[in-house]
mmCIF file of C-alpha atoms and ligand atoms in Angstrom:
data_model
loop_
_atom_site.group_PDB
_atom_site.id
_atom_site.type_symbol
_atom_site.label_atom_id
_atom_site.label_comp_id
_atom_site.label_asym_id
_atom_site.label_seq_id
_atom_site.Cartn_x
_atom_site.Cartn_y
_atom_site.Cartn_z
ATOM 1 C CA MET A 1 -1.626 85.352 48.076
ATOM 2 C CA SER A 2 -3.531 88.442 49.077
ATOM 3 C CA GLN A 3 -1.843 91.545 47.731
ATOM 4 C CA THR A 4 -2.724 95.182 48.100
ATOM 5 C CA SER A 5 -0.970 97.862 46.106
ATOM 6 C CA VAL A 6 -0.998 101.233 47.783
ATOM 7 C CA PRO A 7 0.396 103.982 45.622
ATOM 8 C CA ALA A 8 1.482 106.349 48.363
ATOM 9 C CA SER A 9 0.673 109.289 46.051
ATOM 10 C CA LEU A 10 3.853 111.041 47.038
ATOM 11 C CA GLY A 11 4.895 111.468 43.453
ATOM 12 C CA ARG A 12 8.205 109.648 43.662
ATOM 13 C CA LEU A 13 7.181 106.888 46.108
ATOM 14 C CA ASP A 14 5.044 103.804 45.464
ATOM 15 C CA LEU A 15 4.586 101.593 48.505
ATOM 16 C CA HIS A 16 3.202 98.113 47.778
ATOM 17 C CA LYS A 17 1.988 96.048 50.734
ATOM 18 C CA VAL A 18 2.573 92.500 49.599
ATOM 19 C CA LEU A 19 2.686 90.651 52.900
ATOM 20 C CA ARG A 20 0.713 87.417 52.564
ATOM 21 C CA ILE A 21 -1.959 87.391 55.227
ATOM 22 C CA LYS A 22 -0.347 85.104 57.770
ATOM 23 C CA THR A 23 -2.505 83.643 60.478
ATOM 24 C CA GLU A 24 -2.655 85.721 63.669
ATOM 25 C CA SER A 25 -1.649 82.609 65.522
ATOM 26 C CA GLY A 26 1.651 82.175 63.599
ATOM 27 C CA PHE A 27 3.724 83.330 66.584
ATOM 28 C CA ALA A 28 1.676 81.244 69.042
ATOM 29 C CA GLU A 29 1.978 78.094 66.949
ATOM 30 C CA GLU A 30 5.708 78.499 66.386
ATOM 31 C CA VAL A 31 6.272 79.089 70.102
ATOM 32 C CA ARG A 32 4.227 75.969 70.908
ATOM 33 C CA ARG A 33 6.172 73.862 68.412
ATOM 34 C CA GLY A 34 9.533 75.276 69.508
ATOM 35 C CA LEU A 35 9.032 74.823 73.235
ATOM 36 C CA LEU A 36 7.649 71.305 72.833
ATOM 37 C CA ALA A 37 10.568 70.302 70.606
ATOM 38 C CA GLN A 38 13.573 68.485 71.987
ATOM 39 C CA PRO A 39 15.921 70.406 72.255
ATOM 40 C CA LYS A 40 13.785 73.537 72.722
ATOM 41 C CA LYS A 41 14.074 76.332 70.184
ATOM 42 C CA LEU A 42 12.590 79.717 69.217
ATOM 43 C CA LEU A 43 12.953 81.486 65.868
ATOM 44 C CA PRO A 44 15.190 84.577 65.658
ATOM 45 C CA LYS A 45 12.693 86.471 63.484
ATOM 46 C CA TYR A 46 10.679 86.987 66.689
ATOM 47 C CA PHE A 47 13.460 89.087 68.271
ATOM 48 C CA TYR A 48 12.254 92.117 66.372
ATOM 49 C CA ASP A 49 9.246 93.488 68.233
ATOM 50 C CA GLU A 50 9.413 97.189 69.052
ATOM 51 C CA LEU A 51 11.838 96.819 71.972
ATOM 52 C CA GLY A 52 13.838 94.119 70.183
ATOM 53 C CA SER A 53 14.329 96.345 67.125
ATOM 54 C CA GLN A 54 15.593 99.166 69.353
ATOM 55 C CA LEU A 55 17.901 96.779 71.197
ATOM 56 C CA PHE A 56 19.310 95.609 67.849
ATOM 57 C CA GLU A 57 20.011 99.268 66.928
ATOM 58 C CA ALA A 58 21.870 99.540 70.253
ATOM 59 C CA ILE A 59 23.830 96.330 69.526
ATOM 60 C CA CYS A 60 25.093 97.913 66.310
ATOM 61 C CA LEU A 61 26.690 100.694 68.440
ATOM 62 C CA LEU A 62 28.439 98.366 70.895
ATOM 63 C CA PRO A 63 32.241 98.334 70.925
ATOM 64 C CA GLU A 64 32.264 94.513 70.704
ATOM 65 C CA TYR A 65 29.800 94.246 67.790
ATOM 66 C CA TYR A 66 32.164 95.097 64.916
ATOM 67 C CA PRO A 67 30.132 93.965 61.804
ATOM 68 C CA THR A 68 28.087 97.153 61.388
ATOM 69 C CA ARG A 69 31.121 99.442 61.719
ATOM 70 C CA ALA A 70 33.244 97.236 59.464
ATOM 71 C CA GLU A 71 30.602 97.179 56.711
ATOM 72 C CA ASN A 72 30.114 100.946 56.992
ATOM 73 C CA GLU A 73 33.847 101.367 56.604
ATOM 74 C CA ILE A 74 33.855 99.225 53.437
ATOM 75 C CA LEU A 75 30.922 101.032 51.861
ATOM 76 C CA GLY A 76 32.330 104.448 52.821
ATOM 77 C CA ARG A 77 35.657 103.615 51.239
ATOM 78 C CA TYR A 78 34.719 101.505 48.224
ATOM 79 C CA ALA A 79 31.194 102.510 47.142
ATOM 80 C CA ASP A 80 32.455 103.993 43.836
ATOM 81 C CA GLU A 81 34.478 100.882 43.042
ATOM 82 C CA ILE A 82 31.568 98.603 43.952
ATOM 83 C CA VAL A 83 29.139 100.504 41.736
ATOM 84 C CA ASN A 84 31.597 100.639 38.847
ATOM 85 C CA ALA A 85 32.105 96.885 39.049
ATOM 86 C CA VAL A 86 28.607 96.508 37.557
ATOM 87 C CA GLU A 87 28.435 97.806 34.015
ATOM 88 C CA GLY A 88 25.852 100.209 32.659
ATOM 89 C CA ARG A 89 22.940 102.222 34.051
ATOM 90 C CA LYS A 90 21.555 100.723 37.224
ATOM 91 C CA THR A 91 18.417 100.011 39.188
ATOM 92 C CA LEU A 92 19.084 99.423 42.898
ATOM 93 C CA LEU A 93 17.243 96.659 44.775
ATOM 94 C CA GLU A 94 17.680 96.056 48.504
ATOM 95 C CA MET A 95 16.420 93.070 50.502
ATOM 96 C CA GLY A 96 15.758 93.940 54.160
ATOM 97 C CA SER A 97 16.505 97.624 53.720
ATOM 98 C CA GLY A 98 15.523 98.737 57.283
ATOM 99 C CA SER A 99 16.654 102.323 57.852
ATOM 100 C CA ALA A 100 18.602 102.180 54.540
ATOM 101 C CA PHE A 101 21.363 104.099 56.292
ATOM 102 C CA LYS A 102 24.211 102.137 54.665
ATOM 103 C CA THR A 103 22.470 102.278 51.290
ATOM 104 C CA ARG A 104 23.129 106.012 51.054
ATOM 105 C CA ARG A 105 26.791 105.441 50.110
ATOM 106 C CA ILE A 106 25.731 103.238 47.199
ATOM 107 C CA ILE A 107 22.950 105.607 46.053
ATOM 108 C CA GLU A 108 25.411 108.530 46.067
ATOM 109 C CA ALA A 109 27.964 106.538 44.078
ATOM 110 C CA ILE A 110 25.360 105.566 41.449
ATOM 111 C CA LEU A 111 24.087 109.137 41.162
ATOM 112 C CA LYS A 112 27.616 110.260 40.246
ATOM 113 C CA GLU A 113 27.262 108.106 37.123
ATOM 114 C CA GLN A 114 23.623 108.577 36.092
ATOM 115 C CA SER A 115 21.046 111.353 36.421
ATOM 116 C CA HIS A 116 18.159 109.287 37.839
ATOM 117 C CA LEU A 117 17.824 106.136 39.902
ATOM 118 C CA LEU A 118 14.983 103.752 40.747
ATOM 119 C CA PHE A 119 15.484 102.284 44.239
ATOM 120 C CA VAL A 120 13.448 99.176 45.086
ATOM 121 C CA PRO A 121 13.614 98.357 48.828
ATOM 122 C CA VAL A 122 11.936 95.248 50.284
ATOM 123 C CA ASP A 123 11.329 95.126 54.048
ATOM 124 C CA ILE A 124 8.967 93.378 56.412
ATOM 125 C CA SER A 125 8.054 96.692 58.080
ATOM 126 C CA ALA A 126 5.840 99.079 56.084
ATOM 127 C CA THR A 127 6.505 101.788 58.681
ATOM 128 C CA ALA A 128 10.295 101.480 58.373
ATOM 129 C CA LEU A 129 9.946 101.511 54.578
ATOM 130 C CA GLU A 130 7.822 104.610 54.501
ATOM 131 C CA THR A 131 9.977 106.517 56.995
ATOM 132 C CA SER A 132 13.279 105.608 55.329
ATOM 133 C CA SER A 133 11.859 106.291 51.857
ATOM 134 C CA ARG A 134 10.680 109.773 52.798
ATOM 135 C CA VAL A 135 14.103 110.599 54.233
ATOM 136 C CA LEU A 136 15.888 109.303 51.119
ATOM 137 C CA LEU A 137 13.569 111.163 48.754
ATOM 138 C CA GLN A 138 14.266 114.397 50.609
ATOM 139 C CA SER A 139 18.014 113.879 50.328
ATOM 140 C CA TYR A 140 18.046 112.788 46.675
ATOM 141 C CA PRO A 141 15.738 114.618 44.217
ATOM 142 C CA ALA A 142 16.904 112.280 41.422
ATOM 143 C CA LEU A 143 15.599 109.216 43.233
ATOM 144 C CA ARG A 144 12.329 107.362 42.668
ATOM 145 C CA ILE A 145 11.298 104.590 45.059
ATOM 146 C CA GLU A 146 9.156 101.542 44.492
ATOM 147 C CA ALA A 147 8.956 99.887 47.929
ATOM 148 C CA TYR A 148 7.589 96.446 48.827
ATOM 149 C CA ALA A 149 6.438 95.737 52.392
ATOM 150 C CA GLY A 150 6.538 91.976 52.930
ATOM 151 C CA ASP A 151 8.940 89.186 53.771
ATOM 152 C CA TYR A 152 11.781 88.443 51.365
ATOM 153 C CA TYR A 153 9.809 85.934 49.319
ATOM 154 C CA ASP A 154 6.623 88.040 49.181
ATOM 155 C CA GLY A 155 8.760 90.924 47.966
ATOM 156 C CA LEU A 156 10.620 88.879 45.341
ATOM 157 C CA ASN A 157 7.330 87.421 44.025
ATOM 158 C CA ALA A 158 5.796 90.849 43.635
ATOM 159 C CA LEU A 159 8.711 92.651 41.967
ATOM 160 C CA ARG A 160 7.792 94.356 38.715
ATOM 161 C CA GLU A 161 9.951 94.617 35.593
ATOM 162 C CA ARG A 162 12.926 96.899 36.102
ATOM 163 C CA PRO A 163 13.322 99.896 33.719
ATOM 164 C CA GLU A 164 14.493 98.946 30.205
ATOM 165 C CA GLY A 165 18.210 99.071 29.615
ATOM 166 C CA THR A 166 19.265 99.028 33.285
ATOM 167 C CA ARG A 167 21.197 96.430 35.191
ATOM 168 C CA THR A 168 20.005 95.562 38.695
ATOM 169 C CA LEU A 169 22.404 95.853 41.590
ATOM 170 C CA ALA A 170 20.813 93.988 44.518
ATOM 171 C CA LEU A 171 21.986 94.555 48.101
ATOM 172 C CA PHE A 172 21.771 92.101 50.977
ATOM 173 C CA LEU A 173 23.801 93.774 53.687
ATOM 174 C CA GLY A 174 24.595 93.401 57.386
ATOM 175 C CA SER A 175 25.404 89.685 57.340
ATOM 176 C CA ASN A 176 21.694 88.864 57.418
ATOM 177 C CA ILE A 177 22.636 85.859 55.266
ATOM 178 C CA GLY A 178 24.407 84.523 58.376
ATOM 179 C CA ASN A 179 21.103 83.947 60.175
ATOM 180 C CA PHE A 180 20.139 81.388 57.495
ATOM 181 C CA ASP A 181 21.486 77.840 57.602
ATOM 182 C CA ALA A 182 23.106 76.545 54.406
ATOM 183 C CA ASP A 183 19.850 75.266 52.839
ATOM 184 C CA GLU A 184 17.930 78.430 53.668
ATOM 185 C CA ALA A 185 20.754 80.610 52.299
ATOM 186 C CA ASN A 186 20.816 78.597 49.057
ATOM 187 C CA LYS A 187 17.029 78.787 48.715
ATOM 188 C CA PHE A 188 17.045 82.537 49.279
ATOM 189 C CA LEU A 189 19.895 83.192 46.820
ATOM 190 C CA CYS A 190 18.240 80.985 44.159
ATOM 191 C CA ALA A 191 14.958 82.919 44.575
ATOM 192 C CA LEU A 192 16.837 86.196 44.258
ATOM 193 C CA ARG A 193 18.778 84.906 41.216
ATOM 194 C CA LYS A 194 15.449 84.119 39.508
ATOM 195 C CA VAL A 195 14.413 87.779 39.482
ATOM 196 C CA LEU A 196 17.823 88.887 38.183
ATOM 197 C CA ARG A 197 19.146 88.692 34.643
ATOM 198 C CA ALA A 198 22.617 87.551 33.635
ATOM 199 C CA GLY A 199 24.932 90.525 34.133
ATOM 200 C CA ASP A 200 22.987 91.837 37.144
ATOM 201 C CA ALA A 201 24.750 91.577 40.495
ATOM 202 C CA LEU A 202 24.301 91.101 44.218
ATOM 203 C CA LEU A 203 26.371 92.845 46.863
ATOM 204 C CA LEU A 204 26.367 90.400 49.761
ATOM 205 C CA GLY A 205 27.570 91.334 53.258
ATOM 206 C CA ALA A 206 29.117 88.343 55.070
ATOM 207 C CA ASP A 207 30.905 88.195 58.385
ATOM 208 C CA LEU A 208 34.193 86.286 58.371
ATOM 209 C CA LYS A 209 35.459 83.421 60.519
ATOM 210 C CA LYS A 210 37.857 84.632 63.202
ATOM 211 C CA GLU A 211 39.118 84.035 66.748
ATOM 212 C CA PRO A 212 36.380 82.576 69.012
ATOM 213 C CA GLU A 213 37.041 85.242 71.697
ATOM 214 C CA VAL A 214 36.279 88.088 69.281
ATOM 215 C CA LEU A 215 33.100 86.387 68.044
ATOM 216 C CA GLU A 216 31.860 85.399 71.480
ATOM 217 C CA ALA A 217 32.386 88.951 72.783
ATOM 218 C CA ALA A 218 30.464 90.357 69.780
ATOM 219 C CA TYR A 219 27.458 88.250 70.800
ATOM 220 C CA ASP A 220 27.908 88.511 74.587
ATOM 221 C CA ASP A 221 28.839 92.129 75.253
ATOM 222 C CA ALA A 222 29.938 93.475 78.612
ATOM 223 C CA LEU A 223 26.924 95.759 79.002
ATOM 224 C CA GLY A 224 24.492 92.909 78.514
ATOM 225 C CA VAL A 225 22.617 94.518 75.596
ATOM 226 C CA THR A 226 22.714 91.317 73.514
ATOM 227 C CA ALA A 227 21.587 89.359 76.591
ATOM 228 C CA ALA A 228 18.595 91.689 76.900
ATOM 229 C CA PHE A 229 17.884 91.376 73.156
ATOM 230 C CA ASN A 230 17.878 87.590 73.469
ATOM 231 C CA ARG A 231 15.849 87.325 76.698
ATOM 232 C CA ASN A 232 13.349 89.895 75.373
ATOM 233 C CA LEU A 233 11.890 86.874 73.542
ATOM 234 C CA LEU A 234 10.655 85.654 76.943
ATOM 235 C CA VAL A 235 9.148 89.060 77.701
ATOM 236 C CA ARG A 236 7.418 89.006 74.332
ATOM 237 C CA ILE A 237 5.944 85.567 75.015
ATOM 238 C CA ASN A 238 4.740 86.807 78.433
ATOM 239 C CA ARG A 239 3.028 89.810 76.840
ATOM 240 C CA GLU A 240 1.553 88.239 73.711
ATOM 241 C CA LEU A 241 0.789 84.753 74.958
ATOM 242 C CA ASP A 242 -0.019 85.436 78.604
ATOM 243 C CA ALA A 243 2.960 83.492 79.970
ATOM 244 C CA ASN A 244 4.853 83.825 83.250
ATOM 245 C CA PHE A 245 8.558 83.496 82.332
ATOM 246 C CA ASN A 246 10.741 85.181 84.941
ATOM 247 C CA PRO A 247 13.617 86.486 82.752
ATOM 248 C CA ARG A 248 15.841 86.719 85.846
ATOM 249 C CA LEU A 249 15.738 82.936 86.087
ATOM 250 C CA PHE A 250 17.253 82.513 82.607
ATOM 251 C CA ARG A 251 20.629 83.564 81.257
ATOM 252 C CA HIS A 252 22.024 84.423 77.839
ATOM 253 C CA TYR A 253 24.487 81.795 76.597
ATOM 254 C CA VAL A 254 26.694 82.045 73.524
ATOM 255 C CA THR A 255 29.227 79.673 72.027
ATOM 256 C CA TYR A 256 31.210 79.682 68.798
ATOM 257 C CA ASN A 257 31.139 76.292 67.117
ATOM 258 C CA GLU A 258 34.465 76.589 65.325
ATOM 259 C CA GLU A 259 34.096 73.378 63.351
ATOM 260 C CA VAL A 260 30.954 74.583 61.617
ATOM 261 C CA GLY A 261 31.753 78.319 61.799
ATOM 262 C CA VAL A 262 28.596 79.398 63.622
ATOM 263 C CA VAL A 263 27.878 81.494 66.693
ATOM 264 C CA GLU A 264 25.074 79.712 68.530
ATOM 265 C CA THR A 265 22.862 81.657 70.918
ATOM 266 C CA TYR A 266 20.704 80.155 73.634
ATOM 267 C CA ILE A 267 18.550 81.114 76.625
ATOM 268 C CA GLU A 268 19.521 78.851 79.544
ATOM 269 C CA SER A 269 17.356 78.009 82.556
ATOM 270 C CA LEU A 270 19.207 78.757 85.819
ATOM 271 C CA ARG A 271 17.247 76.158 87.749
ATOM 272 C CA GLU A 272 14.599 73.508 87.447
ATOM 273 C CA GLN A 273 11.316 75.351 86.916
ATOM 274 C CA SER A 274 8.052 75.264 85.026
ATOM 275 C CA VAL A 275 6.435 78.065 83.067
ATOM 276 C CA GLN A 276 2.764 78.447 82.174
ATOM 277 C CA ILE A 277 1.727 79.860 78.811
ATOM 278 C CA GLY A 278 -1.924 80.868 79.222
ATOM 279 C CA LYS A 279 -2.917 81.300 75.602
ATOM 280 C CA LEU A 280 -1.418 77.936 74.661
ATOM 281 C CA ALA A 281 -2.743 76.159 77.767
ATOM 282 C CA LEU A 282 0.771 74.785 78.195
ATOM 283 C CA ASP A 283 2.968 74.035 81.136
ATOM 284 C CA ILE A 284 6.615 73.879 80.045
ATOM 285 C CA ARG A 285 9.179 72.238 82.315
ATOM 286 C CA PHE A 286 12.849 73.220 82.320
ATOM 287 C CA ALA A 287 15.700 71.290 83.902
ATOM 288 C CA GLU A 288 18.546 73.271 85.484
ATOM 289 C CA GLY A 289 20.914 74.234 82.648
ATOM 290 C CA GLU A 290 18.419 73.344 79.917
ATOM 291 C CA ARG A 291 18.685 75.633 76.896
ATOM 292 C CA ILE A 292 16.383 77.133 74.282
ATOM 293 C CA HIS A 293 18.231 77.662 70.999
ATOM 294 C CA THR A 294 17.382 81.142 69.648
ATOM 295 C CA GLU A 295 19.814 82.058 66.863
ATOM 296 C CA ASN A 296 22.617 80.907 64.583
ATOM 297 C CA SER A 297 25.000 83.466 63.104
ATOM 298 C CA TYR A 298 27.109 81.749 60.444
ATOM 299 C CA LYS A 299 30.590 83.012 59.646
ATOM 300 C CA TYR A 300 32.232 82.533 56.275
ATOM 301 C CA ASP A 301 35.535 82.271 54.467
ATOM 302 C CA LEU A 302 36.097 83.336 50.867
ATOM 303 C CA ASP A 303 36.116 79.765 49.515
ATOM 304 C CA GLY A 304 32.781 79.079 51.184
ATOM 305 C CA LEU A 305 31.362 82.254 49.672
ATOM 306 C CA SER A 306 32.596 81.258 46.202
ATOM 307 C CA ARG A 307 30.931 77.853 46.608
ATOM 308 C CA MET A 308 27.686 79.444 47.751
ATOM 309 C CA ALA A 309 27.738 81.748 44.700
ATOM 310 C CA ALA A 310 28.439 78.864 42.312
ATOM 311 C CA GLU A 311 25.599 76.753 43.745
ATOM 312 C CA THR A 312 23.036 79.513 43.298
ATOM 313 C CA GLY A 313 23.676 80.899 39.791
ATOM 314 C CA PHE A 314 26.286 83.534 40.671
ATOM 315 C CA THR A 315 30.015 83.904 40.571
ATOM 316 C CA ARG A 316 31.932 85.839 43.220
ATOM 317 C CA THR A 317 33.865 88.350 41.124
ATOM 318 C CA ARG A 318 35.111 90.847 43.742
ATOM 319 C CA THR A 319 35.396 91.085 47.506
ATOM 320 C CA TRP A 320 36.165 94.158 49.602
ATOM 321 C CA LEU A 321 37.328 93.912 53.236
ATOM 322 C CA ASP A 322 37.576 96.416 56.070
ATOM 323 C CA GLU A 323 41.031 97.364 57.297
ATOM 324 C CA ARG A 324 41.036 94.728 60.075
ATOM 325 C CA GLU A 325 39.731 92.100 57.634
ATOM 326 C CA GLN A 326 36.830 91.189 59.876
ATOM 327 C CA PHE A 327 33.943 91.562 57.411
ATOM 328 C CA SER A 328 33.461 91.070 53.671
ATOM 329 C CA SER A 329 31.325 92.774 51.011
ATOM 330 C CA ASN A 330 31.089 90.424 48.040
ATOM 331 C CA LEU A 331 30.027 91.084 44.489
ATOM 332 C CA PHE A 332 28.117 88.048 43.171
ATOM 333 C CA LEU A 333 27.609 88.387 39.429
ATOM 334 C CA ALA A 334 24.492 86.659 38.045
ATOM 335 C CA VAL A 335 25.605 84.125 35.416
ATOM 336 C CA GLY A 336 23.784 81.871 32.935
ATOM 337 C CA GLY A 337 20.264 82.330 31.568
HETATM 338 C C1 LIG B 1 20.707 90.550 62.142
HETATM 339 N N1 LIG B 1 21.871 89.665 62.297
HETATM 340 C C2 LIG B 1 22.764 89.758 61.156
HETATM 341 C C3 LIG B 1 22.568 89.809 63.588
HETATM 342 C C4 LIG B 1 23.768 88.798 63.659
HETATM 343 O O1 LIG B 1 24.894 89.266 63.787
HETATM 344 O O2 LIG B 1 23.534 87.607 63.536
HETATM 345 C C5 LIG B 1 21.648 89.587 64.754
HETATM 346 C C6 LIG B 1 22.327 89.661 66.097
HETATM 347 N N2 LIG B 1 22.156 88.825 67.087
HETATM 348 C C7 LIG B 1 22.883 89.166 68.111
HETATM 349 N N3 LIG B 1 23.595 90.247 67.773
HETATM 350 C C8 LIG B 1 23.257 90.557 66.519
#
């Protein structure tokens, strides 16, 4: 692993760039594999180019997309209780911190109890980390930030020892866990558990199972923002891989698989057509109605969350819900050695 450590010399901010050098062709190869697979698929991590990230911010403001508002409501109302549920002085770790907007409630609650706080955010985007860190440092003079720019595993591998005598409260918010299937979620939680000590804790955001109509509307909004977010994958492939997808000839398709508890998202071809991808020297044929799978968003119930905790070295000790009981914030206490 190639690792560069860049002390940002801002006094209270250290930014470590720990992203393993991944081949330039990673996107190209995954697109090749996905579009040659049967059924066709593309990975959701590729939604988040510049436009995709902005579209996701817009999704979070949509009336139908309740998870962001519900989680904000929980953190606004229960941050003190959440923080007090973990004993002792704390260090705060956040996986996938992004703008760290929701984190502010937790930081403020911790700073009511202790004079200083080390915040350790991990995010794939060095730019987002630096911007959000500067804003946080301006708001909170008692904060120090040690930020890691890399994917979740790069970040976890690179984490340094936390300050003596503090417990770590880790955050994984926004139902990001829902974009992992069961094996990936277990692998991620086990890797996180390894860097925690018994008595440390994880606050895990998880969206709850509910009526299919509510879930399908959340992922297929009336304005078509989520449709644009999904089909932007085609625009990205056109731009980066010299392809000729016509996004108008594909539609956004969403279905809630109630048996499994997962919202499945696809891009569906409106007619028989073929698409050329210049940089891959590929000609991809689509039948009318053929779909590319682009995302799974798993939904949970409290028993499932308890099981997931138990399988990964945690126990679910507390859960807070929003008023409409749509979303859950769960305290997973790290148990064992
Ligand atoms: C980032 N993730 C938790 C979102 C979700 O709800 O699965 C991504 C998303 N896809 C469509 N809308 C939101």
